[in-house]
mmCIF file of C-alpha atoms in Angstrom:
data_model
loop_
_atom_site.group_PDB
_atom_site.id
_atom_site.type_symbol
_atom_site.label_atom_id
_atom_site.label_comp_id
_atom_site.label_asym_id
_atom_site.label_seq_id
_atom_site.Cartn_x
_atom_site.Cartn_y
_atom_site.Cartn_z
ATOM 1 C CA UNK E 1 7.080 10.271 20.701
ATOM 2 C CA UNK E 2 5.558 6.644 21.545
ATOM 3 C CA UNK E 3 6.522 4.296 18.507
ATOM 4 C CA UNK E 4 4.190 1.769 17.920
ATOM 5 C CA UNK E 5 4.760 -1.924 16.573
ATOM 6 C CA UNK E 6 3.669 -2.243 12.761
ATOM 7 C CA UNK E 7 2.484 -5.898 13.526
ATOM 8 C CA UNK E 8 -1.196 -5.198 14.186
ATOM 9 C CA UNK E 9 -1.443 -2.823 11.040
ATOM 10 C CA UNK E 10 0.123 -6.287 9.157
ATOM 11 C CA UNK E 11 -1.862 -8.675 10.868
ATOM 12 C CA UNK E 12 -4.503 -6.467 9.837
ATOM 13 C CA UNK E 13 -3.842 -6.505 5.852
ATOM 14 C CA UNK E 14 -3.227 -10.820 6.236
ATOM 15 C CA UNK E 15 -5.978 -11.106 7.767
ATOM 16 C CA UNK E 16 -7.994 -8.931 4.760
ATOM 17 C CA UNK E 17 -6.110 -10.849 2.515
ATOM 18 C CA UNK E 18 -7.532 -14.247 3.500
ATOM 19 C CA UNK E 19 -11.045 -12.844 4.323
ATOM 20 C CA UNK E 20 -10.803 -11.408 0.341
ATOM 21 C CA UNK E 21 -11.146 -14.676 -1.062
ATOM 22 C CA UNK E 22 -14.282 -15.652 0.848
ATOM 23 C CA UNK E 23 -16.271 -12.538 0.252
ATOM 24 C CA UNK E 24 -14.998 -12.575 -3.486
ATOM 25 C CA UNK E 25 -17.038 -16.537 -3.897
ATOM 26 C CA UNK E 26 -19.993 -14.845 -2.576
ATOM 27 C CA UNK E 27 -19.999 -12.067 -4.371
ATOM 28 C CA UNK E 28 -19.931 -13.811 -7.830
ATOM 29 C CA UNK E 29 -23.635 -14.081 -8.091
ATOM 30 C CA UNK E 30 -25.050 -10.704 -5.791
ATOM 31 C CA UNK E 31 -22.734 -8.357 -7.880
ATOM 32 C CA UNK E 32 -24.048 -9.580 -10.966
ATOM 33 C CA UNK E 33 -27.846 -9.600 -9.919
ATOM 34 C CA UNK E 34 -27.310 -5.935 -8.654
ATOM 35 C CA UNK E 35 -26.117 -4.666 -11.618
ATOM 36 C CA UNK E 36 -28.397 -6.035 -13.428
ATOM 37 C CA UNK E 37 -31.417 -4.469 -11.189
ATOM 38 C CA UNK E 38 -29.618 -1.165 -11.007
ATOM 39 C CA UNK E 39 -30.123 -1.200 -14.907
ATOM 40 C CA UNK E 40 -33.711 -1.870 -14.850
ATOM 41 C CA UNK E 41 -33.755 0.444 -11.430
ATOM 42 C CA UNK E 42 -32.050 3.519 -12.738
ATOM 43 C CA UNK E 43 -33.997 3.073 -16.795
ATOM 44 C CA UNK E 44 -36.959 3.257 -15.143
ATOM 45 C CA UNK E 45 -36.148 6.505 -12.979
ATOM 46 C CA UNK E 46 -34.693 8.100 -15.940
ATOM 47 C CA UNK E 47 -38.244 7.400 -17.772
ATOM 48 C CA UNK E 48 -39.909 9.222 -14.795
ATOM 49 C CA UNK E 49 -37.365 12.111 -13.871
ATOM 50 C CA UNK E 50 -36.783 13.060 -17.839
ATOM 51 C CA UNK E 51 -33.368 11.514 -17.217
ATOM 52 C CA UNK E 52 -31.618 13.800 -13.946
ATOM 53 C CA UNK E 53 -31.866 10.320 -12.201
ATOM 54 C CA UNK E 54 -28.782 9.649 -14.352
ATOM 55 C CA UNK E 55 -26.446 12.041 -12.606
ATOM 56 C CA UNK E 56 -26.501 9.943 -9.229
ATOM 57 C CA UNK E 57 -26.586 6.518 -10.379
ATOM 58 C CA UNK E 58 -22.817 5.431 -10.830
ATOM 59 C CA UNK E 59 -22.394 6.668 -7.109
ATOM 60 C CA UNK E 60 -25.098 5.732 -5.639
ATOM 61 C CA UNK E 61 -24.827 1.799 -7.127
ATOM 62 C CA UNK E 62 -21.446 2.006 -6.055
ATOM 63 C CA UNK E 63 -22.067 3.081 -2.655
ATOM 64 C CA UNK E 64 -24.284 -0.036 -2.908
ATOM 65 C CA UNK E 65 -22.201 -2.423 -3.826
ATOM 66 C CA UNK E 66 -19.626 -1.539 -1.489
ATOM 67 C CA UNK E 67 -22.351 -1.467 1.568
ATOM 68 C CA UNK E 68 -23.412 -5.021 0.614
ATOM 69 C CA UNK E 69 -20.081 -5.973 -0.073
ATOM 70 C CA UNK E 70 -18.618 -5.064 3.385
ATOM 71 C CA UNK E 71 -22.215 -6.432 4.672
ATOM 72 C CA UNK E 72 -20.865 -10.042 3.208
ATOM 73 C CA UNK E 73 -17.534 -9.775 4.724
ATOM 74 C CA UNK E 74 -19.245 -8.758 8.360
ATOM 75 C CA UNK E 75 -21.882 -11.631 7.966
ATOM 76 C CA UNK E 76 -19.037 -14.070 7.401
ATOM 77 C CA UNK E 77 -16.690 -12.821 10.520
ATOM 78 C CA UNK E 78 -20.062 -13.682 12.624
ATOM 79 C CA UNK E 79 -22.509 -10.802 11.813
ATOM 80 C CA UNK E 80 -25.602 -13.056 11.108
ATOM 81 C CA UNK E 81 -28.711 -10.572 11.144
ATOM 82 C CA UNK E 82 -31.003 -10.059 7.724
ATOM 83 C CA UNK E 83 -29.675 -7.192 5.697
ATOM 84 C CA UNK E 84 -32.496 -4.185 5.826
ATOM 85 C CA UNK E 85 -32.368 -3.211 2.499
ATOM 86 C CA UNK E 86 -34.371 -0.334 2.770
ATOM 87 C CA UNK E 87 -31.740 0.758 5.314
ATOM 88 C CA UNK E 88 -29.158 0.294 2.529
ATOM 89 C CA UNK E 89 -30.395 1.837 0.044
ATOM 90 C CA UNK E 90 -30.657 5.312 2.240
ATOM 91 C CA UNK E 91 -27.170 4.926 3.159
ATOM 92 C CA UNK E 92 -26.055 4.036 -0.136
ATOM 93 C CA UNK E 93 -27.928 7.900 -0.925
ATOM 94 C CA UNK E 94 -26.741 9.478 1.836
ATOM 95 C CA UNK E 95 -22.634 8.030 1.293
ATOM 96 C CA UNK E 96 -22.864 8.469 -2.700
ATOM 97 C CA UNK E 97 -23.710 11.824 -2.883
ATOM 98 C CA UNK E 98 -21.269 12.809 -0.422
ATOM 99 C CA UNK E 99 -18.420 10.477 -2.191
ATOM 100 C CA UNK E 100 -19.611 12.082 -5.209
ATOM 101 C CA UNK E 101 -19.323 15.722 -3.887
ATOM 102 C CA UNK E 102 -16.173 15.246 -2.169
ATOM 103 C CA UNK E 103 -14.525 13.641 -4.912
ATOM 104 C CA UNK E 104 -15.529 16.274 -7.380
ATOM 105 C CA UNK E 105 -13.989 18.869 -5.275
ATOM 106 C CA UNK E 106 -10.727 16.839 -4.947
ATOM 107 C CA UNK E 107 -10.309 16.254 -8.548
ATOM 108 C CA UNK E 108 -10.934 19.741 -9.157
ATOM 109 C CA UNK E 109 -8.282 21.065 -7.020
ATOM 110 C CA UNK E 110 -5.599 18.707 -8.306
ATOM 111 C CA UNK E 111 -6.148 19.303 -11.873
ATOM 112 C CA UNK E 112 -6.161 22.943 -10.911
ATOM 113 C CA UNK E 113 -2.756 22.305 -8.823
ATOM 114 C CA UNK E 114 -1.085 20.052 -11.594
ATOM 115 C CA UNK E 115 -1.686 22.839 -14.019
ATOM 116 C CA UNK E 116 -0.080 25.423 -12.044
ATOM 117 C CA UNK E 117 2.668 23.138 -11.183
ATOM 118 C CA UNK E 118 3.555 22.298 -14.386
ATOM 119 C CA UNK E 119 3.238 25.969 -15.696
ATOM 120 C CA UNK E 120 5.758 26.907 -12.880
ATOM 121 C CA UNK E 121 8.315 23.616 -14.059
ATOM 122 C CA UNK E 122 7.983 24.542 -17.791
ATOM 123 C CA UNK E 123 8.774 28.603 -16.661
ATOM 124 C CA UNK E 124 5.828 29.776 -17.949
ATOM 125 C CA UNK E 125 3.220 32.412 -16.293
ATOM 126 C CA UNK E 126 0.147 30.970 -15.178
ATOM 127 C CA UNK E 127 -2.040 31.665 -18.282
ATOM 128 C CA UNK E 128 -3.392 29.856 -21.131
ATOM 129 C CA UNK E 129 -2.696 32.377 -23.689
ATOM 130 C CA UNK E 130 1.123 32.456 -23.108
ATOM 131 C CA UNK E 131 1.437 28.860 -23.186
ATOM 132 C CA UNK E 132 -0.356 28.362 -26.820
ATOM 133 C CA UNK E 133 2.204 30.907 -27.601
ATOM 134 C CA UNK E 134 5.216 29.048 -26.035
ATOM 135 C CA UNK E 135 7.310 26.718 -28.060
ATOM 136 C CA UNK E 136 5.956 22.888 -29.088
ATOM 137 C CA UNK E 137 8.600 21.374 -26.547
ATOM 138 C CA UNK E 138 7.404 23.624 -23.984
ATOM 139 C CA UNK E 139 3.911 22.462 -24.489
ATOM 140 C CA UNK E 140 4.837 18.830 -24.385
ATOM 141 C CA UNK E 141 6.676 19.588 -21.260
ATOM 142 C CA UNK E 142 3.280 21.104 -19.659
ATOM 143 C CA UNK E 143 1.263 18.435 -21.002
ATOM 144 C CA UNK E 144 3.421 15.472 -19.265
ATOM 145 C CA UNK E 145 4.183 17.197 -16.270
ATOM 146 C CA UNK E 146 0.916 18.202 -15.912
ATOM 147 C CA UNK E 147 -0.864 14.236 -16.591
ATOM 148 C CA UNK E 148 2.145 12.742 -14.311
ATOM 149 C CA UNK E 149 1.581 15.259 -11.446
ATOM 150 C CA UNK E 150 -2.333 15.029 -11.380
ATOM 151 C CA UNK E 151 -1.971 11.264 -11.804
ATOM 152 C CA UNK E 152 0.150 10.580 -8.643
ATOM 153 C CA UNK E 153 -2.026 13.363 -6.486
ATOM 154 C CA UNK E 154 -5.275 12.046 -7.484
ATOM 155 C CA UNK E 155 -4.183 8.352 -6.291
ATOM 156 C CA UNK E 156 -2.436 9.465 -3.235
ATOM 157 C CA UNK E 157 -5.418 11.770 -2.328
ATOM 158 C CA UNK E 158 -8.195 8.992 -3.934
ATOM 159 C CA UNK E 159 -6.618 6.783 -1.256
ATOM 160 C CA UNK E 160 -6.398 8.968 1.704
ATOM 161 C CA UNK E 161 -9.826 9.743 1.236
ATOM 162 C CA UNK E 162 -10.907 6.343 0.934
ATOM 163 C CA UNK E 163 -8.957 5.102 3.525
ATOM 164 C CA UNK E 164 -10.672 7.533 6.086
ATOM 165 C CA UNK E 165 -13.804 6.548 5.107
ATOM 166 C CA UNK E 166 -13.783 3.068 4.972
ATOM 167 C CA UNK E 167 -14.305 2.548 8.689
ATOM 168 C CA UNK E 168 -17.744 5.043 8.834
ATOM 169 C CA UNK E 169 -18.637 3.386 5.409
ATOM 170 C CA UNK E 170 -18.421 -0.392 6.805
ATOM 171 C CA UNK E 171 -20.223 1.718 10.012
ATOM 172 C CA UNK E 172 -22.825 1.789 7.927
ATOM 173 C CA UNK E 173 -23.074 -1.420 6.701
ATOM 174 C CA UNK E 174 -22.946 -3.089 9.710
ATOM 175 C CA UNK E 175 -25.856 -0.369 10.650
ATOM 176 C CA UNK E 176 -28.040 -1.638 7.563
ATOM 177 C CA UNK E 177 -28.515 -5.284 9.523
ATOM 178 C CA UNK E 178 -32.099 -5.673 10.995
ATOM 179 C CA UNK E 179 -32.595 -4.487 14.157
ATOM 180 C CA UNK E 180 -28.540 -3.418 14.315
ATOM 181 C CA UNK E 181 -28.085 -0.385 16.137
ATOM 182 C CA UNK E 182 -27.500 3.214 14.259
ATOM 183 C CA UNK E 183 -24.013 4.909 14.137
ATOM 184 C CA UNK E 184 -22.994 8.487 13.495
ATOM 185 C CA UNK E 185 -22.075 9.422 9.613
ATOM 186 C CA UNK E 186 -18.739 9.854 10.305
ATOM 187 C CA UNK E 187 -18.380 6.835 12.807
ATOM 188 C CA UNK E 188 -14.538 5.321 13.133
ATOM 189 C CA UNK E 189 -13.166 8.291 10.599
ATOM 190 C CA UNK E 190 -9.805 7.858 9.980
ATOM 191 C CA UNK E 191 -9.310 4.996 12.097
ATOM 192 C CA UNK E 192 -7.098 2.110 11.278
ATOM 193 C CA UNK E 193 -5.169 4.582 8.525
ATOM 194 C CA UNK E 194 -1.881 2.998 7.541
ATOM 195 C CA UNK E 195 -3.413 -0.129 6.290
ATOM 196 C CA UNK E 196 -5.805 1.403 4.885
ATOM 197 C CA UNK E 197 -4.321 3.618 3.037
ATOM 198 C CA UNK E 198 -1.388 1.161 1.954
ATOM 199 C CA UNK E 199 -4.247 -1.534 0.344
ATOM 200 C CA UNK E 200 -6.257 1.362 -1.037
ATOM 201 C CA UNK E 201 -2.853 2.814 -2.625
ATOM 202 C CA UNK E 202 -1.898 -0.612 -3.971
ATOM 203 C CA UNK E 203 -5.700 -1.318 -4.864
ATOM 204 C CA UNK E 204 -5.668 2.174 -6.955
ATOM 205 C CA UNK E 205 -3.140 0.929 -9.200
ATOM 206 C CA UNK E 206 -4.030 -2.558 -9.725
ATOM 207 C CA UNK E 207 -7.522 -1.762 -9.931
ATOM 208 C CA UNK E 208 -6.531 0.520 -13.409
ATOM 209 C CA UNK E 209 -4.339 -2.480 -14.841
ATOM 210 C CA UNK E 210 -7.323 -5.051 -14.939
ATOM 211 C CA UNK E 211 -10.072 -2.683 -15.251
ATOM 212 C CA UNK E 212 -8.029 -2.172 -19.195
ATOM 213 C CA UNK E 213 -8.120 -5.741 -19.646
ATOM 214 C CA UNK E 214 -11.461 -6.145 -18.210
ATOM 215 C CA UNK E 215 -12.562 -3.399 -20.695
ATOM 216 C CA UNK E 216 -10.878 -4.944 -23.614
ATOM 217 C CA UNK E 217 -11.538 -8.690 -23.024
ATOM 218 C CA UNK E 218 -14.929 -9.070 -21.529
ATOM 219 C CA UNK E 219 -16.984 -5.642 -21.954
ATOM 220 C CA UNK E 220 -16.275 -5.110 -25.227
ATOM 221 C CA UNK E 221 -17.232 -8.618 -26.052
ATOM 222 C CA UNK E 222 -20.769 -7.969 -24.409
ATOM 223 C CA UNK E 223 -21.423 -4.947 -26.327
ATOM 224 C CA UNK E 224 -20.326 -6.459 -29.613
ATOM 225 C CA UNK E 225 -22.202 -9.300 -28.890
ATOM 226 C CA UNK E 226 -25.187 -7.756 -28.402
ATOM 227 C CA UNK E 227 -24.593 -5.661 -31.896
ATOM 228 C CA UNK E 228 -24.416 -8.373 -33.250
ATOM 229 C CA UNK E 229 -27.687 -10.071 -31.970
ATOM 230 C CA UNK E 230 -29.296 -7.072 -33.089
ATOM 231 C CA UNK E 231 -27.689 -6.460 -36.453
ATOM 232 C CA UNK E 232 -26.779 -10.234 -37.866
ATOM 233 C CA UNK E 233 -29.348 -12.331 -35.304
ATOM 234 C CA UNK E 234 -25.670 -14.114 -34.819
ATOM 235 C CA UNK E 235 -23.119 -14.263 -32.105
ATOM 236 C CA UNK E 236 -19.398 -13.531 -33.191
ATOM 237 C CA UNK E 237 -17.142 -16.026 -33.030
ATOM 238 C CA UNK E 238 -14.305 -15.011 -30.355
ATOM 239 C CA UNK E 239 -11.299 -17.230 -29.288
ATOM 240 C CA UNK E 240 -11.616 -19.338 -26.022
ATOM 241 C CA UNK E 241 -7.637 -17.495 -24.833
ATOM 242 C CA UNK E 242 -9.839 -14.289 -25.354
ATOM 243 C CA UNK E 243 -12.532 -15.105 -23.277
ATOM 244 C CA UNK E 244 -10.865 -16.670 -20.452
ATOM 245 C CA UNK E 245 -8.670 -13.383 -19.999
ATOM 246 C CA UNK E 246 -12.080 -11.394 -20.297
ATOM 247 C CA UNK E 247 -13.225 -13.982 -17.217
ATOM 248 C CA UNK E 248 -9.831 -13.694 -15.158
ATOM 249 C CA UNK E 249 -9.565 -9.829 -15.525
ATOM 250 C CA UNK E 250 -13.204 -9.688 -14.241
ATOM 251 C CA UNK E 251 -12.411 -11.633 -11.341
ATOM 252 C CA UNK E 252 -9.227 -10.192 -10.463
ATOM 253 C CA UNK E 253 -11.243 -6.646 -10.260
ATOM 254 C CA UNK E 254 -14.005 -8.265 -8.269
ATOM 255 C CA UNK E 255 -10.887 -9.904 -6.156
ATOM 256 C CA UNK E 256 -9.272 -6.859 -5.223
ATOM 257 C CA UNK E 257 -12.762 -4.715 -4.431
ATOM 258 C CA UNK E 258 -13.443 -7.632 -2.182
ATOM 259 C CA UNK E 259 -10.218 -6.894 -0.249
ATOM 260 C CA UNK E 260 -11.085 -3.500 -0.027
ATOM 261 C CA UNK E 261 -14.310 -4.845 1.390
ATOM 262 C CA UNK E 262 -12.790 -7.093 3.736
ATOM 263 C CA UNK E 263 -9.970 -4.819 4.999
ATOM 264 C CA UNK E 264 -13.087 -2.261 5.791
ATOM 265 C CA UNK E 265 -15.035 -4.774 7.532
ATOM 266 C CA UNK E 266 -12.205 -5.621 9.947
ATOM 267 C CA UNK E 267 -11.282 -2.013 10.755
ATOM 268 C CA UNK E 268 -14.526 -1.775 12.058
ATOM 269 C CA UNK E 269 -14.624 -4.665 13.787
ATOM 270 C CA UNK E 270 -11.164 -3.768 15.374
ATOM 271 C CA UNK E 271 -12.566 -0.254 16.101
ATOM 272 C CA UNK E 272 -15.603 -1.875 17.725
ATOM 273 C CA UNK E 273 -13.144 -4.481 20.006
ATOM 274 C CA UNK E 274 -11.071 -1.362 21.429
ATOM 275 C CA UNK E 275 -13.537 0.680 21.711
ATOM 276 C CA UNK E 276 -16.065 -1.172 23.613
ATOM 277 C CA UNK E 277 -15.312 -0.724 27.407
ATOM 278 C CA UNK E 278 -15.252 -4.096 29.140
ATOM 279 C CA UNK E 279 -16.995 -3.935 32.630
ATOM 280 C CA UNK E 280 -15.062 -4.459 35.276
ATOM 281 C CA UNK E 281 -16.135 -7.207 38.006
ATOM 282 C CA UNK E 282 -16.548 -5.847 41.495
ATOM 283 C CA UNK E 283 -14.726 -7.128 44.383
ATOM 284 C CA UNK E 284 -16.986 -9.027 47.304
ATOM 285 C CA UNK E 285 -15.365 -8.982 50.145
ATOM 286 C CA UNK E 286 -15.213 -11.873 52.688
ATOM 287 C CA UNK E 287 -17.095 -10.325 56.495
ATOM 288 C CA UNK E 288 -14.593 -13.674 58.124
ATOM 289 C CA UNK E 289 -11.820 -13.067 56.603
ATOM 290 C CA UNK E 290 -12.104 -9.233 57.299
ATOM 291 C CA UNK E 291 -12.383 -9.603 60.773
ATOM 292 C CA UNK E 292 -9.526 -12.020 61.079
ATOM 293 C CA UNK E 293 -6.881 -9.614 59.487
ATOM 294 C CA UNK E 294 -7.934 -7.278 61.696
ATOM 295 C CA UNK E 295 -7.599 -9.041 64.635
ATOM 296 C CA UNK E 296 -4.303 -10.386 63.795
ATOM 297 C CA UNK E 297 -3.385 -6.986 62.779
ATOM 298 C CA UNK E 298 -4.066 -5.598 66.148
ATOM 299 C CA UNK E 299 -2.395 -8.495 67.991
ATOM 300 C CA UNK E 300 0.996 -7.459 66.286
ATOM 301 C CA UNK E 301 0.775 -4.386 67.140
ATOM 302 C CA UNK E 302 1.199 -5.025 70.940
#
């Protein structure tokens, strides 16, 4: 087996790294203007499909985001056509169903796995009657084996599936440019994986940290805020410290879905490079310096 050198794959992830901070400054102001038309967007579809329109739009704005996202990081490595945001919008259909979907049926089979797997640690046959009947340690036992397990699965699975997808998904992106030329759905899948996987496995984690204190410091805030607009016709008073974590936890989490971005973006581009056959120049021969060899060819052989 050919071993191959680990520098590209951590050139790769530097690279990301640096490109991260760029798309995250230009993504301050699109990411909240998109959320805030997705509101108005998705109300108003809700009004006219008697509210089904709800069911797709957390994956389809976050198929979205992550197309313009990646869009960003492509324009600024030298990509410099108009986005088509009609073209955008179908992918963003088209990528967050399917994410949806796919993820549903993952989730599913882990749960269904860590309950099984726990049942078989705590000794206990594979049905919920016997283990309301087992002892209170027991069922403590199931219940943090269980919550452990599925934990670990879902966010080594979450990031093998995202990490095989990132390279179609920034396909797409780059596809959503005007006049930028179509690719297959599942263009570049599973290209580039170690990387990929390893910042979408770190991302996972980190991504769950802030998006607590993101929660706590600057969401919860908003929506007391605006209770309080609404109740008292007064804002509450909250501590500067409390709102500068709320601000810093935002922009961590918009910091590391920018990496994800970037690291994406350059997959793509790196899939692009090697696979893009360079044409080879053809030789033109010289007539005079073709008939010379051959004459002094044939005078050596005498």
């Amino acid at each position: 087996m050919k071993l191959t050198s680990p520098a590209p794959n951590v050139t790769l992830i530097l690279n990301s790294l640096l490109l991260s901070i760029r798309v995250t400054l230009r993504m301050i102001v699109p990411i909240l203007v998109i959320m805030l038309a997705s509101i108005i967007v998705w109300t108003v579809l809700g009004v006219f499909t008697l509210g089904m329109a709800g069911y797709i739009s957390e994956p389809v704005t976050t198929a979205f985001i992550t197309l313009f996202g990646i869009r960003v990081a492509l324009e600024l490595k030298g990509d410099k056509r108009h986005t088509d945001f009609r073209a955008m919008v179908l992918y963003s259909a088209m990528y967050g169903l399917f994410f949806a979907a796919a993820l549903a049926v993952i989730v599913f089979a882990i749960n269904l796995s860590a309950i099984g797997f726990a049942m078989w640690q705590v000794g206990e046959p594979f049905s919920f009657t016997a283990l309301q009947n087992a002892a209170r340690s027991t069922q403590v036992a199931f219940a943090f084996i269980a919550v452990g397990s599925s934990l670990i699965a879902k966010c080594i699975a979450l990031a093998a599936f995202y990490a095989v997808m990132a390279v179609p998904l920034a396909s797409a992106a780059q596809a959503s440019g005007l006049r930028a030329p179509s690719h297959a759905f599942f263009n570049g899948f599973g290209r580039s994986f170690i990387p990929l996987f390893c910042v979408f496995f770190a991302s996972i984690f980190l991504q769950v940290y802030f998006g607590f204190f993101t929660t706590l410091y600057a969401l919860l805030p908003i929506l007391l805020s605006v209770v309080s607009v609404i109740t008292e016709q007064a804002l509450p008073d909250f501590d500067l410290e409390f709102i500068l974590k709320g601000v810093a936890s935002g922009g961590a989490l918009l910091w590391l879905n920018a990496w994800l971005w970037s690291i994406s973006a350059l997959a793509f581009l790196k899939t692009e490079d090697t696979g893009t056959p360079h044409p080879v120049e053809p030789v033109v021969s010289d007539p005079l310096q073709d008939i010379r060899a051959l004459r002094k060819s044939r005078e050596q052989s005498f």
